Amino acid sequence: MGDKPGLAPLTVTVLEPHLARDGRMPEVRYVGFEAGAVLTRVLGAGWRAPGQELEFRALDGFVSRIPVERFAQHRAWLVTARADGRAFEVDNHLQGERQVPLGPYYLVWDNRASKALQAEGGALWPYQVTTVRVGPSSMRALLPGDLAATYAGAADLARTHCLSCHRVRGYGGDKMPLDLDVVVKGYDAATWRRWLLEPAAVRPGTTMPALAEGMPAAERAAIAQRLYDYLRALPPGTPAR
């Protein structure tokens, strides 16, 4: 993309959430392009219209759906290499994976001065990105009937933390396409919380990362409970995709 007018490569520094250990993230410098400029080039200027979301789909079936409003709130880049010349890959400690390729594109965020982004971790940092699409918000599919008044915040948490790999009512990612609204029916609240907060303790060797590991323990437990209540409240059925 560097040979396209208005798309000059940049060197950017971020705190790398996929390399987090004991709550600390190292600085990594990447080479890439300002995400807004790339998205306008690929999708046209209309991608910024309110109420839409971007779908970043990866080689391994991972899908991130990100509200367009987030790109007005935080700086982001689509990067293609490490600035130090090292291999464009990462050891994803949270999922127990080593030397995971990041290319062709990796979406990163300017999180160095944002405690909120740091606490969020790598939930919205898709790598191995091959396609990007823009479409209507997924919230309507995730909040059928009159659930929005009570569960809008919980549905947004599910979209952020769960639906890159899993699904709700058939809507979500393809990396581990379990329908959480069905799965949750087999768990009591305590077992569900343990699964989300300590997945490796429940199933040694799992690649499922712990929920929102950068947040305080009480806040993580509260998120797990909100997800449980929301998923249990969903009516049966799968919406048209």
PDB file of C-alpha atoms in Angstrom, residues 17 20 22 32 37 55-56 59 95 102 115 120 137 139 152 154 170 183 211 233 238:
ATOM      1  CA  PRO A  17      -1.403  -7.021  24.704  1.00  0.00           C
ATOM      2  CA  ALA A  20       1.194  -9.501  28.364  1.00  0.00           C
ATOM      3  CA  ASP A  22       1.621 -10.539  35.002  1.00  0.00           C
ATOM      4  CA  GLY A  32       2.089   0.091   8.921  1.00  0.00           C
ATOM      5  CA  ALA A  37      -6.873   6.097   5.518  1.00  0.00           C
ATOM      6  CA  GLU A  55     -15.917  -6.817  10.318  1.00  0.00           C
ATOM      7  CA  PHE A  56     -12.258  -7.852  10.304  1.00  0.00           C
ATOM      8  CA  LEU A  59      -7.226 -16.555   8.229  1.00  0.00           C
ATOM      9  CA  GLN A  95      -3.719 -18.505  24.629  1.00  0.00           C
ATOM     10  CA  LEU A 102       0.464 -11.708  12.365  1.00  0.00           C
ATOM     11  CA  LYS A 115      -5.765   2.648  30.836  1.00  0.00           C
ATOM     12  CA  GLU A 120      -9.276  -4.337  27.470  1.00  0.00           C
ATOM     13  CA  SER A 137     -24.455  -2.903  13.815  1.00  0.00           C
ATOM     14  CA  MET A 139     -26.599  -5.202  18.252  1.00  0.00           C
ATOM     15  CA  ALA A 152     -27.471  -3.590  25.884  1.00  0.00           C
ATOM     16  CA  ALA A 154     -23.907  -6.964  28.382  1.00  0.00           C
ATOM     17  CA  GLY A 170     -25.661 -18.034  15.276  1.00  0.00           C
ATOM     18  CA  VAL A 183     -23.888 -23.675  25.924  1.00  0.00           C
ATOM     19  CA  LEU A 211     -11.677 -12.991  30.286  1.00  0.00           C
ATOM     20  CA  ALA A 233     -32.175 -14.271  29.056  1.00  0.00           C
ATOM     21  CA  THR A 238     -31.151 -18.474  15.393  1.00  0.00           C
TER      22      THR A 238
END
